[in-house]
Tab-separated table of C-alpha atoms and ligand atoms in Angstrom:
chain	number	residue	atom	x	y	z
A	58	UNK	CA	10.010	211.463	-145.351
A	59	UNK	CA	9.829	215.221	-144.846
A	60	UNK	CA	7.780	217.371	-142.539
A	61	UNK	CA	6.661	220.946	-142.678
A	62	UNK	CA	7.934	222.708	-139.551
A	63	UNK	CA	5.274	225.402	-139.967
A	64	UNK	CA	2.423	222.871	-140.241
A	65	UNK	CA	-0.715	223.333	-138.142
A	66	UNK	CA	-2.507	220.179	-137.010
A	67	UNK	CA	-5.326	219.171	-134.655
A	68	UNK	CA	-4.580	217.979	-131.117
A	69	UNK	CA	-6.787	216.699	-128.306
A	70	UNK	CA	-6.036	218.997	-125.373
A	71	UNK	CA	-7.075	218.828	-121.727
A	72	UNK	CA	-7.021	222.048	-119.729
A	73	UNK	CA	-7.447	222.060	-115.958
A	74	UNK	CA	-7.691	225.517	-114.414
A	75	UNK	CA	-9.923	227.579	-112.127
A	76	UNK	CA	-12.774	227.147	-114.597
A	77	UNK	CA	-12.555	223.357	-114.128
A	78	UNK	CA	-11.367	220.666	-116.522
A	79	UNK	CA	-12.203	220.721	-120.235
A	80	UNK	CA	-11.334	218.601	-123.225
A	81	UNK	CA	-11.181	220.090	-126.720
A	82	UNK	CA	-9.735	219.459	-130.137
A	83	UNK	CA	-7.716	222.503	-131.183
A	84	UNK	CA	-5.240	223.441	-133.857
A	85	UNK	CA	-1.611	223.655	-132.763
A	86	UNK	CA	1.850	223.918	-134.321
A	87	UNK	CA	5.213	222.327	-133.556
A	88	UNK	CA	6.088	225.407	-131.471
A	89	UNK	CA	3.410	224.319	-129.003
A	90	UNK	CA	5.159	221.046	-128.113
A	91	UNK	CA	8.483	220.649	-126.324
A	92	UNK	CA	11.558	220.934	-128.505
A	93	UNK	CA	13.393	218.019	-126.912
A	94	UNK	CA	13.653	214.475	-128.186
A	95	UNK	CA	12.854	212.586	-131.356
A	96	UNK	CA	9.982	213.966	-133.434
A	97	UNK	CA	7.503	211.180	-134.213
A	98	UNK	CA	4.641	211.397	-136.669
A	99	UNK	CA	1.965	209.549	-134.735
A	100	UNK	CA	0.121	207.080	-136.944
A	101	UNK	CA	-1.866	205.502	-134.112
A	102	UNK	CA	-2.431	205.980	-130.406
A	103	UNK	CA	-4.978	204.248	-128.179
A	104	UNK	CA	-7.377	204.811	-125.284
A	105	UNK	CA	-6.398	203.552	-121.844
A	106	UNK	CA	-7.986	203.992	-118.411
A	107	UNK	CA	-5.076	206.293	-117.536
A	108	UNK	CA	-5.976	208.560	-120.490
A	109	UNK	CA	-9.395	208.903	-118.885
A	110	UNK	CA	-7.806	209.900	-115.567
A	111	UNK	CA	-5.349	212.282	-117.296
A	112	UNK	CA	-8.255	214.168	-118.885
A	113	UNK	CA	-10.401	214.468	-115.754
A	114	UNK	CA	-10.219	217.394	-113.321
A	115	UNK	CA	-9.749	215.224	-110.213
A	116	UNK	CA	-7.970	212.356	-112.002
A	117	UNK	CA	-4.660	213.107	-110.181
A	118	UNK	CA	-2.624	211.987	-113.209
A	119	UNK	CA	-2.025	215.063	-115.405
A	120	UNK	CA	0.816	217.284	-114.238
A	121	UNK	CA	0.675	219.783	-117.103
A	122	UNK	CA	-2.104	222.123	-118.212
A	123	UNK	CA	-2.940	222.520	-121.003
A	124	UNK	CA	-1.906	218.948	-121.863
A	125	UNK	CA	-2.009	217.110	-125.182
A	126	UNK	CA	-3.195	213.760	-123.820
A	127	UNK	CA	-2.387	210.259	-125.108
A	128	UNK	CA	-0.034	207.941	-123.201
A	129	UNK	CA	1.019	205.696	-126.094
A	130	UNK	CA	1.849	205.884	-129.781
A	131	UNK	CA	3.197	204.048	-132.802
A	132	UNK	CA	4.485	205.987	-135.764
A	133	UNK	CA	7.466	207.061	-137.820
A	134	UNK	CA	10.487	209.155	-136.959
A	135	UNK	CA	10.499	212.438	-138.873
A	136	UNK	CA	13.330	214.134	-136.966
A	137	UNK	CA	15.812	211.857	-135.145
A	138	UNK	CA	17.330	214.889	-133.334
A	139	UNK	CA	20.809	213.353	-133.368
A	140	UNK	CA	19.666	210.059	-131.822
A	141	UNK	CA	20.278	206.438	-132.921
A	142	UNK	CA	17.091	206.585	-135.014
A	143	UNK	CA	16.818	207.446	-138.709
A	144	UNK	CA	14.093	209.288	-140.584
A	145	UNK	CA	11.306	206.815	-141.448
A	146	UNK	CA	12.025	204.330	-138.623
A	147	UNK	CA	8.882	202.722	-137.302
A	148	UNK	CA	8.726	203.091	-133.505
A	149	UNK	CA	6.625	202.647	-130.353
A	150	UNK	CA	6.624	204.885	-127.272
A	151	UNK	CA	4.492	204.826	-124.128
A	152	UNK	CA	4.587	205.434	-120.393
A	153	UNK	CA	7.113	207.595	-118.529
A	154	UNK	CA	5.724	211.164	-118.566
A	155	UNK	CA	4.085	210.857	-121.999
A	156	UNK	CA	0.537	212.226	-121.930
A	157	UNK	CA	0.754	213.129	-118.241
A	158	UNK	CA	3.697	215.470	-117.527
A	159	UNK	CA	4.729	216.068	-121.140
A	160	UNK	CA	2.625	216.358	-124.275
A	161	UNK	CA	1.340	213.049	-125.553
A	162	UNK	CA	0.132	211.189	-128.593
A	163	UNK	CA	-3.296	212.631	-129.401
A	164	UNK	CA	-1.832	214.858	-132.138
A	165	UNK	CA	-0.119	214.356	-135.459
A	166	UNK	CA	3.344	214.972	-134.015
A	167	UNK	CA	4.908	214.189	-130.645
A	168	UNK	CA	8.456	214.557	-129.327
A	169	UNK	CA	9.803	211.777	-127.104
A	170	UNK	CA	13.254	211.324	-125.489
A	171	UNK	CA	15.225	208.799	-127.567
A	172	UNK	CA	15.896	206.508	-124.592
A	173	UNK	CA	12.128	205.996	-124.194
A	174	UNK	CA	11.543	204.771	-127.749
A	175	UNK	CA	11.339	201.131	-128.873
A	176	UNK	CA	11.961	200.115	-132.468
A	177	UNK	CA	8.938	198.408	-134.036
A	178	UNK	CA	9.650	194.677	-133.953
A	179	UNK	CA	9.359	192.657	-137.149
A	180	UNK	CA	5.872	191.220	-137.440
A	181	UNK	CA	3.880	194.156	-136.068
A	182	UNK	CA	2.291	197.093	-137.919
A	183	UNK	CA	1.869	200.478	-136.256
A	184	UNK	CA	-1.895	199.882	-135.986
A	185	UNK	CA	-1.416	196.418	-134.487
A	186	UNK	CA	1.015	197.892	-131.959
A	187	UNK	CA	-1.690	200.276	-130.777
A	188	UNK	CA	-4.434	197.658	-130.777
A	189	UNK	CA	-2.126	196.167	-128.131
A	190	UNK	CA	-1.050	199.564	-126.737
A	191	UNK	CA	-0.337	200.205	-123.066
A	192	UNK	CA	-3.116	197.836	-121.997
A	193	UNK	CA	-1.723	194.966	-124.042
A	194	UNK	CA	1.861	195.735	-123.062
A	195	UNK	CA	0.749	195.508	-119.414
A	196	UNK	CA	-1.030	192.234	-120.166
A	197	UNK	CA	2.184	190.917	-121.753
A	198	UNK	CA	4.237	191.947	-118.687
A	199	UNK	CA	1.663	190.108	-116.554
A	200	UNK	CA	1.797	186.913	-118.625
A	201	UNK	CA	5.607	186.982	-118.638
A	202	UNK	CA	5.644	187.500	-114.834
A	203	UNK	CA	3.389	184.457	-114.357
A	204	UNK	CA	5.569	182.364	-116.661
A	205	UNK	CA	8.680	183.487	-114.765
A	206	UNK	CA	6.998	182.410	-111.526
A	207	UNK	CA	6.555	178.983	-113.095
A	208	UNK	CA	2.873	178.953	-114.039
A	209	UNK	CA	2.243	176.517	-116.900
A	210	UNK	CA	-0.954	175.436	-118.728
A	211	UNK	CA	-0.915	171.931	-117.209
A	212	UNK	CA	-1.323	173.365	-113.680
A	213	UNK	CA	-4.966	174.326	-114.213
A	214	UNK	CA	-7.137	177.332	-115.140
A	215	UNK	CA	-5.903	180.897	-115.000
A	216	UNK	CA	-8.216	183.788	-114.152
A	217	UNK	CA	-8.385	187.207	-115.840
A	218	UNK	CA	-10.383	189.958	-114.110
A	219	UNK	CA	-11.745	193.064	-115.842
A	220	UNK	CA	-11.692	190.772	-118.841
A	221	UNK	CA	-13.477	192.932	-121.411
A	222	UNK	CA	-11.225	195.954	-120.714
A	223	UNK	CA	-7.903	196.799	-122.339
A	224	UNK	CA	-5.511	194.900	-120.062
A	225	UNK	CA	-8.060	192.130	-119.523
A	226	UNK	CA	-8.996	191.456	-123.141
A	227	UNK	CA	-5.368	191.393	-124.222
A	228	UNK	CA	-4.469	189.064	-121.320
A	229	UNK	CA	-7.294	186.670	-122.260
A	230	UNK	CA	-6.039	186.515	-125.840
A	231	UNK	CA	-2.350	186.179	-124.955
A	232	UNK	CA	-2.922	183.474	-122.324
A	233	UNK	CA	-5.245	181.511	-124.612
A	234	UNK	CA	-2.638	181.754	-127.365
A	235	UNK	CA	-0.072	180.263	-124.974
A	236	UNK	CA	-2.350	177.274	-124.345
A	237	UNK	CA	-3.835	178.241	-120.978
A	238	UNK	CA	-7.398	177.406	-119.909
A	239	UNK	CA	-8.602	180.978	-119.396
A	240	UNK	CA	-11.454	181.885	-117.057
A	241	UNK	CA	-12.626	185.445	-117.758
A	242	UNK	CA	-14.336	187.499	-115.049
A	243	UNK	CA	-16.544	190.282	-116.388
A	244	UNK	CA	-19.424	192.526	-115.428
A	245	UNK	CA	-20.674	192.622	-119.024
A	246	UNK	CA	-22.943	189.608	-119.580
A	247	UNK	CA	-23.582	190.678	-123.187
A	248	UNK	CA	-19.849	190.313	-124.002
A	249	UNK	CA	-19.708	186.576	-123.311
A	250	UNK	CA	-19.258	185.895	-127.060
A	251	UNK	CA	-16.514	188.512	-127.374
A	252	UNK	CA	-14.572	186.899	-124.518
A	253	UNK	CA	-14.988	183.387	-125.918
A	254	UNK	CA	-13.854	184.628	-129.338
A	255	UNK	CA	-10.701	185.969	-127.653
A	256	UNK	CA	-10.075	182.497	-126.266
A	257	UNK	CA	-11.776	182.366	-122.838
A	258	UNK	CA	-12.999	178.859	-122.068
A	259	UNK	CA	-15.215	179.953	-119.158
A	260	UNK	CA	-16.784	183.306	-118.305
A	261	UNK	CA	-17.844	184.183	-114.745
A	262	UNK	CA	-19.824	187.135	-113.385
A	263	UNK	CA	-17.475	189.613	-111.722
A	264	UNK	CA	-19.838	189.877	-108.728
A	265	UNK	CA	-18.587	186.442	-107.674
A	266	UNK	CA	-15.280	188.184	-106.890
A	267	UNK	CA	-16.241	191.761	-106.028
A	268	UNK	CA	-18.427	191.060	-102.968
A	269	UNK	CA	-16.779	191.337	-99.556
A	270	UNK	CA	-16.142	187.935	-98.014
A	271	UNK	CA	-14.874	187.541	-94.416
A	272	UNK	CA	-13.372	184.078	-95.037
A	273	UNK	CA	-9.563	184.204	-95.295
A	274	UNK	CA	-9.410	181.290	-97.776
A	275	UNK	CA	-11.643	179.782	-100.442
A	276	UNK	CA	-11.332	176.539	-102.389
A	277	UNK	CA	-8.224	176.476	-104.579
A	278	UNK	CA	-9.223	177.066	-108.201
A	279	UNK	CA	-6.606	178.987	-110.168
A	280	UNK	CA	-2.995	178.231	-111.086
A	281	UNK	CA	-2.499	181.919	-111.856
A	282	UNK	CA	-4.338	185.171	-112.395
A	283	UNK	CA	-4.019	188.502	-114.193
A	284	UNK	CA	-5.804	191.187	-112.208
A	285	UNK	CA	-6.304	194.801	-113.261
A	286	UNK	CA	-9.219	195.467	-110.878
A	287	UNK	CA	-7.576	195.491	-107.432
A	288	UNK	CA	-9.611	196.129	-104.254
A	289	UNK	CA	-11.923	193.433	-102.929
A	290	UNK	CA	-11.654	191.567	-106.242
A	291	UNK	CA	-7.902	191.101	-105.866
A	292	UNK	CA	-8.354	190.060	-102.214
A	293	UNK	CA	-10.863	187.421	-103.341
A	294	UNK	CA	-8.536	186.236	-106.116
A	295	UNK	CA	-5.751	185.670	-103.561
A	296	UNK	CA	-8.079	183.369	-101.581
A	297	UNK	CA	-8.783	181.218	-104.657
A	298	UNK	CA	-5.218	180.639	-105.870
A	299	UNK	CA	-3.860	177.105	-105.823
A	300	UNK	CA	-0.875	176.185	-103.673
A	301	UNK	CA	2.241	177.902	-105.120
A	302	UNK	CA	0.249	179.996	-107.624
A	303	UNK	CA	0.614	183.718	-108.358
A	304	UNK	CA	-1.419	186.728	-109.413
A	305	UNK	CA	0.036	189.548	-111.521
A	306	UNK	CA	-1.622	192.760	-110.312
A	307	UNK	CA	-1.598	195.941	-112.377
A	308	UNK	CA	-4.727	197.978	-111.760
A	309	UNK	CA	-7.315	199.556	-109.544
A	310	UNK	CA	-10.572	199.972	-111.468
A	311	UNK	CA	-12.291	198.271	-108.504
A	312	UNK	CA	-10.352	200.170	-105.830
A	313	UNK	CA	-6.878	200.851	-104.484
A	314	UNK	CA	-7.379	199.230	-101.078
A	315	UNK	CA	-6.480	195.592	-100.571
A	316	UNK	CA	-8.686	194.121	-97.806
A	317	UNK	CA	-6.708	190.872	-97.544
A	318	UNK	CA	-5.095	188.705	-94.866
A	319	UNK	CA	-1.697	187.019	-94.937
A	320	UNK	CA	-3.333	183.564	-94.830
A	321	UNK	CA	-3.133	182.661	-98.560
A	322	UNK	CA	0.525	183.738	-98.557
A	323	UNK	CA	1.645	181.787	-95.512
A	324	UNK	CA	-0.575	178.712	-95.923
A	325	UNK	CA	-0.570	178.348	-99.704
A	326	UNK	CA	2.792	179.809	-100.659
A	327	UNK	CA	1.224	182.160	-103.213
A	328	UNK	CA	2.750	185.311	-104.697
A	329	UNK	CA	1.438	188.757	-105.495
A	330	UNK	CA	3.460	190.020	-108.456
A	331	UNK	CA	3.363	193.784	-109.012
A	332	UNK	CA	3.223	195.001	-112.611
A	333	UNK	CA	4.266	198.489	-113.724
A	334	UNK	CA	4.357	199.498	-117.384
A	335	UNK	CA	5.274	203.151	-116.902
A	336	UNK	CA	8.921	202.893	-115.842
A	337	UNK	CA	9.737	199.551	-117.488
A	338	UNK	CA	13.410	199.754	-118.545
A	339	UNK	CA	14.084	199.989	-122.294
A	340	UNK	CA	15.696	196.531	-122.596
A	341	UNK	CA	12.676	194.884	-120.951
A	342	UNK	CA	10.318	196.955	-123.152
A	343	UNK	CA	12.172	195.854	-126.264
A	344	UNK	CA	12.063	192.163	-125.304
A	345	UNK	CA	8.399	192.424	-124.306
A	346	UNK	CA	7.414	194.028	-127.642
A	347	UNK	CA	9.360	191.295	-129.452
A	348	UNK	CA	7.210	188.718	-127.692
A	349	UNK	CA	4.047	190.722	-128.481
A	350	UNK	CA	5.067	190.541	-132.144
A	351	UNK	CA	5.550	186.768	-131.970
A	352	UNK	CA	4.211	184.234	-129.465
A	353	UNK	CA	2.081	186.710	-127.483
A	354	UNK	CA	0.518	188.327	-130.554
A	355	UNK	CA	-3.263	188.274	-130.096
A	356	UNK	CA	-5.004	186.085	-132.672
A	357	UNK	CA	-7.092	188.079	-135.149
A	358	UNK	CA	-5.453	191.295	-133.915
A	359	UNK	CA	-6.466	193.284	-137.033
A	360	UNK	CA	-10.149	192.910	-136.221
A	361	UNK	CA	-9.951	193.543	-132.451
A	362	UNK	CA	-9.515	197.346	-132.267
A	363	UNK	CA	-12.244	199.963	-132.745
A	364	UNK	CA	-10.893	202.848	-134.894
A	365	UNK	CA	-11.664	206.406	-133.831
A	366	UNK	CA	-10.438	209.967	-134.474
A	367	UNK	CA	-9.695	212.875	-132.127
A	368	UNK	CA	-13.317	214.055	-132.224
A	369	UNK	CA	-14.522	210.724	-130.771
A	370	UNK	CA	-12.144	210.818	-127.814
A	371	UNK	CA	-14.295	212.801	-125.382
A	372	UNK	CA	-17.051	210.153	-125.520
A	373	UNK	CA	-14.702	207.162	-125.253
A	374	UNK	CA	-12.652	208.700	-122.415
A	375	UNK	CA	-15.838	209.285	-120.422
A	376	UNK	CA	-16.947	205.710	-121.118
A	377	UNK	CA	-13.662	204.083	-120.075
A	378	UNK	CA	-13.774	205.713	-116.638
A	379	UNK	CA	-17.195	204.123	-116.104
A	380	UNK	CA	-15.828	200.654	-116.957
A	381	UNK	CA	-17.944	200.692	-120.114
A	382	UNK	CA	-15.314	199.978	-122.756
A	383	UNK	CA	-15.005	196.589	-124.431
A	384	UNK	CA	-11.674	195.757	-126.076
A	385	UNK	CA	-9.287	198.363	-127.381
A	386	UNK	CA	-9.891	201.752	-129.060
A	387	UNK	CA	-7.272	202.772	-131.619
A	388	UNK	CA	-6.897	206.508	-132.270
A	389	UNK	CA	-5.752	207.900	-135.617
A	390	UNK	CA	-4.831	211.523	-134.837
A	391	UNK	CA	-5.139	212.594	-138.453
A	392	UNK	CA	-8.604	211.049	-138.980
B	209	LIG	N1	0.349	199.052	-113.695
B	209	LIG	C1	0.372	199.560	-114.922
B	209	LIG	O1	1.419	199.881	-115.491
B	209	LIG	C2	-0.923	199.702	-115.668
B	209	LIG	C3	-0.952	199.740	-117.071
B	209	LIG	C4	-2.199	199.778	-117.724
B	209	LIG	C5	-3.358	199.827	-116.958
B	209	LIG	N2	-3.255	199.854	-115.604
B	209	LIG	C6	-4.454	199.893	-114.771
B	209	LIG	O2	-5.233	198.738	-115.058
B	209	LIG	C7	-6.599	199.052	-114.931
B	209	LIG	C8	-7.297	198.705	-116.240
B	209	LIG	O3	-6.858	199.563	-117.271
B	209	LIG	P1	-7.522	199.453	-118.716
B	209	LIG	O4	-6.910	200.495	-119.542
B	209	LIG	O5	-7.523	198.025	-119.137
B	209	LIG	O6	-9.041	199.891	-118.356
B	209	LIG	P2	-10.405	199.400	-118.981
B	209	LIG	O7	-10.257	199.142	-120.429
B	209	LIG	O8	-11.438	200.348	-118.516
B	209	LIG	O9	-10.667	197.982	-118.280
B	209	LIG	C9	-11.008	197.879	-116.932
B	209	LIG	C10	-12.102	196.824	-116.759
B	209	LIG	O10	-12.236	196.577	-115.365
B	209	LIG	C11	-13.595	196.170	-115.130
B	209	LIG	N3	-14.146	197.041	-114.092
B	209	LIG	C12	-14.438	198.357	-114.181
B	209	LIG	N4	-14.918	198.825	-113.023
B	209	LIG	C13	-14.934	197.788	-112.174
B	209	LIG	C14	-15.340	197.626	-110.822
B	209	LIG	N5	-15.837	198.631	-110.101
B	209	LIG	N6	-15.207	196.419	-110.262
B	209	LIG	C15	-14.719	195.383	-110.982
B	209	LIG	N7	-14.322	195.478	-112.274
B	209	LIG	C16	-14.431	196.669	-112.845
B	209	LIG	C17	-14.350	196.302	-116.448
B	209	LIG	O11	-14.326	195.033	-117.099
B	209	LIG	P3	-15.580	194.015	-117.027
B	209	LIG	O12	-16.790	194.836	-117.340
B	209	LIG	O13	-15.258	192.996	-118.075
B	209	LIG	O14	-15.634	193.447	-115.656
B	209	LIG	C18	-13.475	197.246	-117.218
B	209	LIG	O15	-13.676	197.129	-118.597
B	209	LIG	C19	-6.667	200.537	-114.564
B	209	LIG	O16	-6.734	200.654	-113.164
B	209	LIG	C20	-5.358	201.077	-115.067
B	209	LIG	O17	-4.962	202.237	-114.381
B	209	LIG	C21	-2.082	199.795	-114.957
């Protein structure tokens, strides 16, 4: 596998300056990206809520301008730069500063520090890895956290909020694949079939959880929950957990505040498990991707992702910030 160091290639770039924020596809060369780390030819990236924030003027995520966006990638090593990798190795990289404070994956080539790269596990293609992407990796961390807490399918239903989104849809599929009775909470009535196809046994309207409710406790319904919505929704989830249950919380699409009381914690012995995918240590990443390639692999993964190119990104990034995306968008930077 060779590469042309003088090659020019398209990249999706976000610029934030005194003229405001703007997204554009422009031609760049390898000189335009940092010269540190392993050079990866990006076969696939994906679209995550954080990519939407990183390409928005007041998104408070991008720390570089202009920035090649894209927080995750799967591809092949073209220049190992003296690292443990060899030319042609299939790899995954995501999180850390990628696509926020250093150039990211929405381009043919990206350089990433070697200690941030995971080898592709057996059983996963580069496209499948990005159908899962950061959203699915976060879902996997959430499922593993619940299992570690002791949540098992025989304890009762588990709830997934923001169920049609990236984290949510992957969590529904992974939990269903592990034998859980999954209840999906969604604001998209028309996606009931999509959620049931992923493995949800019940689908509830997200307004049941997003309305403010002064009661400190509700009837105990769920043995566990995966929440990527936060805010009032998370507070309402806490009130509905069974005795000894836990919720894995990763997101804030519904708000960063948590208007909750201590009552579910001290009367029902529940746990709020924080999930971060950005700084996950390499050994945990590696083990998590191995599980994604095996027992957590979403059923029918090949048909789940929507394939897009760099020119489609502006539309999809705008849509994801409005909560309008269903499932996972897979980006082929050379399409
Ligand atoms: N902690 C981490 O490491 C980590 C990693 C990845 C993502 N995240 C966070 O997790 C969240 C989801 O990310 P994502 O990439 O999965 O985004 P996404 O694809 O846009 O999914 C979010 C979903 O949340 C629901 N939603 C949107 N606005 C809502 C509102 N106002 N109230 C209630 N529900 C709402 C929608 O699902 P329905 O229409 O089905 O209700 C939406 O599809 C984001 O906050 C993201 O920053 C965190």
